[in-house]
PDB file of C-alpha atoms and ligand atoms in Angstrom:
ATOM      1  CA  MET D 153      79.691  35.541-114.861  1.00  0.00           C
ATOM      2  CA  GLN D 154      83.268  35.658-116.051  1.00  0.00           C
ATOM      3  CA  ILE D 155      84.267  32.052-116.709  1.00  0.00           C
ATOM      4  CA  ILE D 156      87.982  31.426-117.080  1.00  0.00           C
ATOM      5  CA  ILE D 157      89.270  27.980-118.012  1.00  0.00           C
ATOM      6  CA  PHE D 158      92.882  26.982-117.358  1.00  0.00           C
ATOM      7  CA  ASP D 159      94.908  23.921-118.300  1.00  0.00           C
ATOM      8  CA  ASP D 160      95.458  22.811-114.709  1.00  0.00           C
ATOM      9  CA  ALA D 161      94.854  23.472-111.015  1.00  0.00           C
ATOM     10  CA  GLN D 162      98.205  25.217-110.583  1.00  0.00           C
ATOM     11  CA  GLN D 163      97.192  27.905-113.075  1.00  0.00           C
ATOM     12  CA  VAL D 164      93.854  28.306-111.295  1.00  0.00           C
ATOM     13  CA  ALA D 165      95.720  28.968-108.038  1.00  0.00           C
ATOM     14  CA  GLU D 166      98.173  31.391-109.644  1.00  0.00           C
ATOM     15  CA  ASN D 167      95.378  33.362-111.260  1.00  0.00           C
ATOM     16  CA  ALA D 168      93.306  33.433-108.061  1.00  0.00           C
ATOM     17  CA  ALA D 169      96.375  34.759-106.210  1.00  0.00           C
ATOM     18  CA  HIS D 170      96.710  37.469-108.847  1.00  0.00           C
ATOM     19  CA  TRP D 171      93.116  38.621-108.235  1.00  0.00           C
ATOM     20  CA  VAL D 172      93.645  38.633-104.461  1.00  0.00           C
ATOM     21  CA  SER D 173      96.962  40.479-104.588  1.00  0.00           C
ATOM     22  CA  GLU D 174      95.589  43.093-107.013  1.00  0.00           C
ATOM     23  CA  LEU D 175      92.669  43.633-104.623  1.00  0.00           C
ATOM     24  CA  ILE D 176      94.987  44.022-101.643  1.00  0.00           C
ATOM     25  CA  LYS D 177      97.156  46.509-103.526  1.00  0.00           C
ATOM     26  CA  SER D 178      94.163  48.502-104.785  1.00  0.00           C
ATOM     27  CA  LYS D 179      92.611  49.305-101.387  1.00  0.00           C
ATOM     28  CA  ASP D 180      93.847  50.987 -98.202  1.00  0.00           C
ATOM     29  CA  ALA D 181      91.833  48.646 -95.991  1.00  0.00           C
ATOM     30  CA  PRO D 182      90.877  45.593 -98.044  1.00  0.00           C
ATOM     31  CA  VAL D 183      88.291  43.148 -96.746  1.00  0.00           C
ATOM     32  CA  LEU D 184      88.665  39.579 -97.956  1.00  0.00           C
ATOM     33  CA  GLY D 185      86.213  36.727 -97.606  1.00  0.00           C
ATOM     34  CA  LEU D 186      88.070  33.433 -97.226  1.00  0.00           C
ATOM     35  CA  ALA D 187      87.264  29.776 -97.741  1.00  0.00           C
ATOM     36  CA  THR D 188      88.645  26.502 -96.425  1.00  0.00           C
ATOM     37  CA  GLY D 189      88.744  23.079 -98.115  1.00  0.00           C
ATOM     38  CA  SER D 190      91.310  21.435-100.366  1.00  0.00           C
ATOM     39  CA  THR D 191      90.894  23.797-103.321  1.00  0.00           C
ATOM     40  CA  PRO D 192      92.074  27.117-101.800  1.00  0.00           C
ATOM     41  CA  ILE D 193      95.178  25.578-100.161  1.00  0.00           C
ATOM     42  CA  SER D 194      97.153  26.168-103.371  1.00  0.00           C
ATOM     43  CA  LEU D 195      95.885  29.769-103.473  1.00  0.00           C
ATOM     44  CA  TYR D 196      97.139  30.353 -99.915  1.00  0.00           C
ATOM     45  CA  LYS D 197     100.539  28.855-100.863  1.00  0.00           C
ATOM     46  CA  GLN D 198     100.752  31.367-103.707  1.00  0.00           C
ATOM     47  CA  LEU D 199      99.819  34.243-101.392  1.00  0.00           C
ATOM     48  CA  VAL D 200     102.451  33.221 -98.839  1.00  0.00           C
ATOM     49  CA  ALA D 201     105.010  33.118-101.670  1.00  0.00           C
ATOM     50  CA  LYS D 202     103.916  36.588-102.833  1.00  0.00           C
ATOM     51  CA  HIS D 203     104.341  37.857 -99.281  1.00  0.00           C
ATOM     52  CA  GLN D 204     107.831  36.378 -98.968  1.00  0.00           C
ATOM     53  CA  ARG D 205     109.035  37.076-102.497  1.00  0.00           C
ATOM     54  CA  ASP D 206     107.239  40.276-103.508  1.00  0.00           C
ATOM     55  CA  GLN D 207     106.573  41.836-100.064  1.00  0.00           C
ATOM     56  CA  LEU D 208     102.797  41.611-100.555  1.00  0.00           C
ATOM     57  CA  SER D 209     101.548  42.956 -97.224  1.00  0.00           C
ATOM     58  CA  PHE D 210      98.406  41.835 -95.415  1.00  0.00           C
ATOM     59  CA  ALA D 211      98.933  44.331 -92.575  1.00  0.00           C
ATOM     60  CA  ASN D 212      95.816  46.370 -93.414  1.00  0.00           C
ATOM     61  CA  THR D 213      93.641  43.462 -94.524  1.00  0.00           C
ATOM     62  CA  THR D 214      90.579  42.263 -92.617  1.00  0.00           C
ATOM     63  CA  THR D 215      89.261  38.762 -93.314  1.00  0.00           C
ATOM     64  CA  PHE D 216      85.970  36.959 -92.811  1.00  0.00           C
ATOM     65  CA  ASN D 217      85.792  33.216 -93.302  1.00  0.00           C
ATOM     66  CA  LEU D 218      82.739  31.578 -94.798  1.00  0.00           C
ATOM     67  CA  ASP D 219      82.174  28.980 -92.133  1.00  0.00           C
ATOM     68  CA  GLU D 220      83.273  27.173 -88.991  1.00  0.00           C
ATOM     69  CA  TYR D 221      82.130  24.022 -87.230  1.00  0.00           C
ATOM     70  CA  GLN D 222      79.950  24.538 -84.190  1.00  0.00           C
ATOM     71  CA  ASN D 223      81.539  24.020 -80.798  1.00  0.00           C
ATOM     72  CA  ILE D 224      85.106  23.456 -81.919  1.00  0.00           C
ATOM     73  CA  ASP D 225      88.239  24.889 -80.262  1.00  0.00           C
ATOM     74  CA  ALA D 226      90.631  27.008 -82.290  1.00  0.00           C
ATOM     75  CA  GLU D 227      93.411  24.604 -81.208  1.00  0.00           C
ATOM     76  CA  ASN D 228      91.572  21.609 -82.656  1.00  0.00           C
ATOM     77  CA  SER D 229      93.381  20.755 -85.884  1.00  0.00           C
ATOM     78  CA  GLN D 230      89.975  20.159 -87.544  1.00  0.00           C
ATOM     79  CA  SER D 231      88.805  23.722 -86.862  1.00  0.00           C
ATOM     80  CA  TYR D 232      88.813  26.192 -89.707  1.00  0.00           C
ATOM     81  CA  ARG D 233      90.631  28.673 -87.458  1.00  0.00           C
ATOM     82  CA  TYR D 234      93.467  26.156 -87.214  1.00  0.00           C
ATOM     83  CA  PHE D 235      93.344  25.629 -90.992  1.00  0.00           C
ATOM     84  CA  MET D 236      93.584  29.365 -91.682  1.00  0.00           C
ATOM     85  CA  ASN D 237      96.454  29.883 -89.222  1.00  0.00           C
ATOM     86  CA  ASP D 238      98.284  26.905 -90.633  1.00  0.00           C
ATOM     87  CA  ASN D 239      97.787  27.679 -94.329  1.00  0.00           C
ATOM     88  CA  LEU D 240      97.918  31.478 -94.364  1.00  0.00           C
ATOM     89  CA  PHE D 241      97.772  33.645 -91.241  1.00  0.00           C
ATOM     90  CA  ASP D 242     100.897  32.247 -89.524  1.00  0.00           C
ATOM     91  CA  HIS D 243     102.985  32.913 -92.636  1.00  0.00           C
ATOM     92  CA  VAL D 244     102.032  36.498 -93.514  1.00  0.00           C
ATOM     93  CA  ASP D 245     101.991  39.855 -91.705  1.00  0.00           C
ATOM     94  CA  ILE D 246      98.247  39.881 -91.021  1.00  0.00           C
ATOM     95  CA  ASP D 247      96.913  41.240 -87.720  1.00  0.00           C
ATOM     96  CA  LYS D 248      95.081  38.166 -86.390  1.00  0.00           C
ATOM     97  CA  SER D 249      92.704  40.325 -84.377  1.00  0.00           C
ATOM     98  CA  LYS D 250      91.241  41.378 -87.738  1.00  0.00           C
ATOM     99  CA  THR D 251      90.639  37.795 -88.921  1.00  0.00           C
ATOM    100  CA  TYR D 252      87.124  36.538 -88.205  1.00  0.00           C
ATOM    101  CA  LEU D 253      85.322  33.217 -88.412  1.00  0.00           C
ATOM    102  CA  PRO D 254      81.645  32.604 -87.580  1.00  0.00           C
ATOM    103  CA  THR D 255      82.255  30.741 -84.340  1.00  0.00           C
ATOM    104  CA  CYS D 256      79.487  29.392 -82.121  1.00  0.00           C
ATOM    105  CA  THR D 257      79.722  27.211 -79.029  1.00  0.00           C
ATOM    106  CA  GLN D 258      76.900  24.963 -77.875  1.00  0.00           C
ATOM    107  CA  SER D 259      75.930  27.358 -75.070  1.00  0.00           C
ATOM    108  CA  GLU D 260      75.620  30.372 -77.378  1.00  0.00           C
ATOM    109  CA  ASN D 261      72.495  31.249 -79.331  1.00  0.00           C
ATOM    110  CA  PRO D 262      73.417  30.572 -82.979  1.00  0.00           C
ATOM    111  CA  ARG D 263      70.885  33.150 -84.183  1.00  0.00           C
ATOM    112  CA  GLU D 264      72.525  35.893 -82.141  1.00  0.00           C
ATOM    113  CA  GLN D 265      75.973  34.726 -83.218  1.00  0.00           C
ATOM    114  CA  GLY D 266      74.842  34.853 -86.843  1.00  0.00           C
ATOM    115  CA  LEU D 267      73.515  38.391 -86.489  1.00  0.00           C
ATOM    116  CA  ALA D 268      76.706  39.467 -84.730  1.00  0.00           C
ATOM    117  CA  TYR D 269      78.810  38.088 -87.608  1.00  0.00           C
ATOM    118  CA  GLU D 270      76.687  39.934 -90.162  1.00  0.00           C
ATOM    119  CA  SER D 271      77.125  43.211 -88.298  1.00  0.00           C
ATOM    120  CA  LYS D 272      80.882  42.694 -88.002  1.00  0.00           C
ATOM    121  CA  ILE D 273      81.037  42.370 -91.799  1.00  0.00           C
ATOM    122  CA  LYS D 274      78.935  45.528 -92.217  1.00  0.00           C
ATOM    123  CA  HIS D 275      81.054  47.398 -89.693  1.00  0.00           C
ATOM    124  CA  ALA D 276      84.197  46.505 -91.675  1.00  0.00           C
ATOM    125  CA  GLY D 277      82.589  48.085 -94.765  1.00  0.00           C
ATOM    126  CA  GLY D 278      81.465  44.842 -96.433  1.00  0.00           C
ATOM    127  CA  ILE D 279      83.522  42.197 -98.205  1.00  0.00           C
ATOM    128  CA  ASP D 280      85.457  43.364-101.267  1.00  0.00           C
ATOM    129  CA  LEU D 281      86.359  39.939-102.630  1.00  0.00           C
ATOM    130  CA  GLN D 282      84.925  36.641-101.458  1.00  0.00           C
ATOM    131  CA  ILE D 283      86.867  33.448-102.248  1.00  0.00           C
ATOM    132  CA  LEU D 284      84.670  30.393-102.805  1.00  0.00           C
ATOM    133  CA  GLY D 285      85.029  26.704-103.519  1.00  0.00           C
ATOM    134  CA  ILE D 286      82.087  24.581-104.596  1.00  0.00           C
ATOM    135  CA  GLY D 287      80.873  21.296-103.157  1.00  0.00           C
ATOM    136  CA  ALA D 288      80.142  18.326-105.404  1.00  0.00           C
ATOM    137  CA  ASN D 289      76.503  18.985-104.454  1.00  0.00           C
ATOM    138  CA  GLY D 290      76.722  22.646-105.511  1.00  0.00           C
ATOM    139  CA  HIS D 291      77.090  24.086-102.018  1.00  0.00           C
ATOM    140  CA  ILE D 292      78.963  27.323-101.365  1.00  0.00           C
ATOM    141  CA  GLY D 293      80.170  27.780 -97.807  1.00  0.00           C
ATOM    142  CA  PHE D 294      78.017  25.256 -95.981  1.00  0.00           C
ATOM    143  CA  ASN D 295      74.883  26.418 -97.779  1.00  0.00           C
ATOM    144  CA  GLU D 296      73.650  22.966 -98.648  1.00  0.00           C
ATOM    145  CA  PRO D 297      71.027  22.299-101.362  1.00  0.00           C
ATOM    146  CA  THR D 298      67.628  23.759-100.356  1.00  0.00           C
ATOM    147  CA  SER D 299      69.328  26.642 -98.492  1.00  0.00           C
ATOM    148  CA  SER D 300      67.326  29.809 -98.909  1.00  0.00           C
ATOM    149  CA  LEU D 301      68.804  32.056-101.570  1.00  0.00           C
ATOM    150  CA  ALA D 302      68.070  34.907 -99.117  1.00  0.00           C
ATOM    151  CA  SER D 303      69.876  33.224 -96.196  1.00  0.00           C
ATOM    152  CA  ARG D 304      72.213  35.028 -93.801  1.00  0.00           C
ATOM    153  CA  THR D 305      74.844  33.700 -91.387  1.00  0.00           C
ATOM    154  CA  ARG D 306      73.272  30.856 -89.427  1.00  0.00           C
ATOM    155  CA  ILE D 307      73.721  27.294 -88.257  1.00  0.00           C
ATOM    156  CA  LYS D 308      73.337  24.499 -90.827  1.00  0.00           C
ATOM    157  CA  THR D 309      73.053  20.752 -90.583  1.00  0.00           C
ATOM    158  CA  LEU D 310      75.475  19.228 -93.060  1.00  0.00           C
ATOM    159  CA  THR D 311      74.187  16.811 -95.685  1.00  0.00           C
ATOM    160  CA  GLN D 312      75.277  13.198 -95.845  1.00  0.00           C
ATOM    161  CA  GLN D 313      77.145  13.939 -99.099  1.00  0.00           C
ATOM    162  CA  THR D 314      79.172  16.733 -97.492  1.00  0.00           C
ATOM    163  CA  LEU D 315      79.911  14.564 -94.449  1.00  0.00           C
ATOM    164  CA  THR D 316      81.051  11.743 -96.728  1.00  0.00           C
ATOM    165  CA  ASP D 317      83.129  14.103 -98.935  1.00  0.00           C
ATOM    166  CA  ASN D 318      84.861  15.568 -95.869  1.00  0.00           C
ATOM    167  CA  SER D 319      85.296  12.292 -93.966  1.00  0.00           C
ATOM    168  CA  ARG D 320      88.659  11.827 -95.737  1.00  0.00           C
ATOM    169  CA  LEU D 321      89.983  14.643 -93.545  1.00  0.00           C
ATOM    170  CA  PHE D 322      89.120  12.922 -90.250  1.00  0.00           C
ATOM    171  CA  LYS D 323      91.003  10.065 -88.583  1.00  0.00           C
ATOM    172  CA  ALA D 324      88.968   7.023 -87.578  1.00  0.00           C
ATOM    173  CA  ASP D 325      88.867   8.037 -83.883  1.00  0.00           C
ATOM    174  CA  GLU D 326      88.127  11.735 -84.554  1.00  0.00           C
ATOM    175  CA  PRO D 327      84.512  12.848 -84.184  1.00  0.00           C
ATOM    176  CA  GLN D 328      83.257  14.616 -87.333  1.00  0.00           C
ATOM    177  CA  PRO D 329      81.053  17.647 -86.577  1.00  0.00           C
ATOM    178  CA  THR D 330      77.653  17.625 -88.255  1.00  0.00           C
ATOM    179  CA  LEU D 331      76.704  21.279 -87.560  1.00  0.00           C
ATOM    180  CA  ALA D 332      78.394  24.419 -88.788  1.00  0.00           C
ATOM    181  CA  MET D 333      77.872  28.165 -88.808  1.00  0.00           C
ATOM    182  CA  THR D 334      78.023  29.516 -92.334  1.00  0.00           C
ATOM    183  CA  MET D 335      77.582  32.822 -94.106  1.00  0.00           C
ATOM    184  CA  GLY D 336      74.288  32.704 -95.981  1.00  0.00           C
ATOM    185  CA  ILE D 337      73.817  32.962 -99.716  1.00  0.00           C
ATOM    186  CA  ALA D 338      72.621  36.578 -99.393  1.00  0.00           C
ATOM    187  CA  THR D 339      75.729  37.329 -97.297  1.00  0.00           C
ATOM    188  CA  ILE D 340      77.915  35.965-100.093  1.00  0.00           C
ATOM    189  CA  LEU D 341      75.963  37.874-102.757  1.00  0.00           C
ATOM    190  CA  ASP D 342      76.641  41.113-100.849  1.00  0.00           C
ATOM    191  CA  ALA D 343      80.395  40.832-101.530  1.00  0.00           C
ATOM    192  CA  ARG D 344      81.505  43.286-104.221  1.00  0.00           C
ATOM    193  CA  TYR D 345      83.343  40.527-106.089  1.00  0.00           C
ATOM    194  CA  VAL D 346      83.176  36.754-105.725  1.00  0.00           C
ATOM    195  CA  LEU D 347      85.924  34.471-106.996  1.00  0.00           C
ATOM    196  CA  LEU D 348      84.990  30.795-107.189  1.00  0.00           C
ATOM    197  CA  MET D 349      87.683  28.172-107.769  1.00  0.00           C
ATOM    198  CA  ALA D 350      86.845  24.648-108.918  1.00  0.00           C
ATOM    199  CA  THR D 351      89.236  21.922-110.008  1.00  0.00           C
ATOM    200  CA  GLY D 352      88.915  18.245-110.868  1.00  0.00           C
ATOM    201  CA  LYS D 353      86.347  16.005-112.529  1.00  0.00           C
ATOM    202  CA  GLY D 354      84.399  15.588-109.295  1.00  0.00           C
ATOM    203  CA  LYS D 355      83.212  19.210-109.566  1.00  0.00           C
ATOM    204  CA  ALA D 356      82.240  19.142-113.260  1.00  0.00           C
ATOM    205  CA  SER D 357      78.556  18.414-112.748  1.00  0.00           C
ATOM    206  CA  ALA D 358      78.119  21.031-109.980  1.00  0.00           C
ATOM    207  CA  VAL D 359      79.982  23.578-112.140  1.00  0.00           C
ATOM    208  CA  LYS D 360      77.633  22.917-115.063  1.00  0.00           C
ATOM    209  CA  ASP D 361      74.583  23.341-112.804  1.00  0.00           C
ATOM    210  CA  MET D 362      76.015  26.543-111.342  1.00  0.00           C
ATOM    211  CA  ILE D 363      76.660  28.137-114.739  1.00  0.00           C
ATOM    212  CA  THR D 364      73.944  26.777-117.021  1.00  0.00           C
ATOM    213  CA  GLY D 365      71.368  25.265-114.706  1.00  0.00           C
ATOM    214  CA  PRO D 366      68.322  27.103-113.439  1.00  0.00           C
ATOM    215  CA  LEU D 367      68.746  29.508-110.536  1.00  0.00           C
ATOM    216  CA  SER D 368      67.734  27.097-107.827  1.00  0.00           C
ATOM    217  CA  ALA D 369      68.147  26.440-104.122  1.00  0.00           C
ATOM    218  CA  MET D 370      68.994  22.877-105.186  1.00  0.00           C
ATOM    219  CA  CYS D 371      72.304  24.252-106.509  1.00  0.00           C
ATOM    220  CA  PRO D 372      73.219  27.067-104.097  1.00  0.00           C
ATOM    221  CA  ALA D 373      76.151  28.142-106.309  1.00  0.00           C
ATOM    222  CA  SER D 374      73.662  28.973-109.095  1.00  0.00           C
ATOM    223  CA  ALA D 375      72.873  32.097-107.020  1.00  0.00           C
ATOM    224  CA  LEU D 376      76.097  33.537-108.449  1.00  0.00           C
ATOM    225  CA  GLN D 377      74.206  33.942-111.744  1.00  0.00           C
ATOM    226  CA  ILE D 378      72.632  37.062-110.232  1.00  0.00           C
ATOM    227  CA  HIS D 379      75.889  38.468-108.844  1.00  0.00           C
ATOM    228  CA  GLU D 380      77.199  41.517-110.668  1.00  0.00           C
ATOM    229  CA  ASN D 381      80.872  40.537-110.430  1.00  0.00           C
ATOM    230  CA  ALA D 382      81.248  36.759-110.254  1.00  0.00           C
ATOM    231  CA  ILE D 383      84.507  35.291-111.517  1.00  0.00           C
ATOM    232  CA  VAL D 384      84.760  31.520-111.939  1.00  0.00           C
ATOM    233  CA  LEU D 385      88.205  29.948-112.294  1.00  0.00           C
ATOM    234  CA  LEU D 386      88.162  26.369-113.580  1.00  0.00           C
ATOM    235  CA  ASP D 387      90.661  23.768-114.658  1.00  0.00           C
ATOM    236  CA  LYS D 388      89.855  21.715-117.776  1.00  0.00           C
ATOM    237  CA  GLU D 389      88.418  18.853-115.763  1.00  0.00           C
ATOM    238  CA  ALA D 390      86.015  21.013-113.762  1.00  0.00           C
ATOM    239  CA  ALA D 391      84.953  22.688-117.046  1.00  0.00           C
ATOM    240  CA  SER D 392      84.586  19.391-118.899  1.00  0.00           C
ATOM    241  CA  GLU D 393      80.763  19.262-118.837  1.00  0.00           C
ATOM    242  CA  LEU D 394      80.298  22.806-120.161  1.00  0.00           C
ATOM    243  CA  ASP D 395      79.054  23.016-123.751  1.00  0.00           C
ATOM    244  CA  ASP D 396      80.281  26.513-124.588  1.00  0.00           C
ATOM    245  CA  GLN D 397      83.971  26.261-123.714  1.00  0.00           C
ATOM    246  CA  ALA D 398      85.146  27.898-126.944  1.00  0.00           C
ATOM    247  CA  TYR D 399      82.987  30.939-126.188  1.00  0.00           C
ATOM    248  CA  TYR D 400      84.331  31.219-122.605  1.00  0.00           C
ATOM    249  CA  LEU D 401      87.928  31.090-123.870  1.00  0.00           C
ATOM    250  CA  TRP D 402      87.224  33.770-126.463  1.00  0.00           C
ATOM    251  CA  ALA D 403      85.361  35.992-123.978  1.00  0.00           C
ATOM    252  CA  ASP D 404      88.283  35.642-121.550  1.00  0.00           C
ATOM    253  CA  LYS D 405      90.688  36.936-124.217  1.00  0.00           C
ATOM    254  CA  GLU D 406      88.468  39.977-124.721  1.00  0.00           C
ATOM    255  CA  ASN D 407      88.064  40.564-120.963  1.00  0.00           C
ATOM    256  CA  ARG D 408      91.826  40.441-120.506  1.00  0.00           C
ATOM    257  CA  LYS D 409      92.219  43.381-122.868  1.00  0.00           C
ATOM    258  CA  VAL D 410      89.832  45.451-120.735  1.00  0.00           C
ATOM    259  CA  ASN D 411      91.506  44.295-117.502  1.00  0.00           C
ATOM    260  CA  GLN D 412      94.958  45.120-118.832  1.00  0.00           C
ATOM    261  CA  ALA D 413      93.910  48.587-119.869  1.00  0.00           C
ATOM    262  CA  PHE D 414      91.743  49.493-116.880  1.00  0.00           C
ATOM    263  CA  GLY D 415      92.606  47.114-114.008  1.00  0.00           C
ATOM    264  CA  LEU D 416      90.732  44.115-112.622  1.00  0.00           C
ATOM    265  CA  PHE D 417      88.348  45.969-110.318  1.00  0.00           C
ATOM    266  CA  HIS D 418      85.775  48.702-110.694  1.00  0.00           C
ATOM    267  CA  ASN D 419      83.019  50.057-108.447  1.00  0.00           C
ATOM    268  CA  PHE D 420      85.321  50.548-105.452  1.00  0.00           C
TER     269      PHE D 420
HETATM  270  P1  LIG F 279      87.018  21.227-101.499  1.00  0.00           P
HETATM  271  O1  LIG F 279      85.660  21.789-100.897  1.00  0.00           O
HETATM  272  O2  LIG F 279      87.807  22.414-101.915  1.00  0.00           O
HETATM  273  O3  LIG F 279      87.639  20.487-100.354  1.00  0.00           O
HETATM  274  O4  LIG F 279      86.653  20.352-102.645  1.00  0.00           O
HETATM  275  C1  LIG F 279      84.970  22.799-101.550  1.00  0.00           C
HETATM  276  C2  LIG F 279      83.681  23.101-100.813  1.00  0.00           C
HETATM  277  O5  LIG F 279      83.105  22.170-100.237  1.00  0.00           O
HETATM  278  O6  LIG F 279      83.262  24.246-100.824  1.00  0.00           O
END
C-alpha cells in the first residue's frame, strides 16, 4: 500500500485529481471506477476545473460506479446516478452512454443484474483506476463488515451504522433505502489501481484497521492489503491513529522520485 498523508482535505482532493487526470491522459480508452459520498465531491470539483481550465477530456472514458440503491429512479435526487450527473457528468464532455451504475429494480433478479454488471466491466477491458471512500465501519462500496472477501456485484442490506451515517443526507419525509447493489470486494480487487480517499477524524479508526489491522471481513477495506497497486490518500485527521506516520511520509518522498522519473502508472 502506498500511504500518502496530506495536511488537509483540499490537498487530498487535488492529489486524487492528479492521479485521475494522469490516468485519463495515459490511456486511449480509460476505464474509471467511481464512488459517491461526501469525500469524492471535492475530487469531482477538481476534475471539472481541470476539464474547464486545462481541457482535460473525458470523451473516451468509460465509468463504472461502485454502487446504487435498489429500485430508485435516476431522476430521484437521492440516486447515485443523479449524484454523478450533478457532481461530474453534466459538467464534462463524457459520453453518458458509457457511464454505468449497478442498477436493479424490485422486479429484476439482483443476481442476474450483478452478473450483467460484472460482464459489462469485463467487456470494457476491466477497471484501470477505482476511486474509493471508506465507511466509518470500514466498508468499501456497500461491502459492509462480514462481506465475503471474494464477493462480486450483488445486493446488500445496509448496516444500521451506514444507515445512521447517511441519514444526514435525507430529509425527514424522504424514505431512506436499506438495500443497494454494490460491486463486491473481489470486483474492486480486480481493478488495476485503487485510490482510496479518507478525510476527517471520523475515519481514523477505520483507516488504522484497513492499514494495520488483520485482513478481515470485519474491515472490508483491509482487503486492499492484498492489492498490488493500492494508493491511500489521507488528511492528517484520518491518519491520526496510525503509529508509523514518519515512515509513510519518508516512503512517499522516495516514491515521488520514482513517479517523477517514470510516471505514476505501470503494468498498462
Ligand atoms: P463519505 O462515505 O465519503 O460520505 O464519508 C464514504 C463511504 O461510505 O464509502
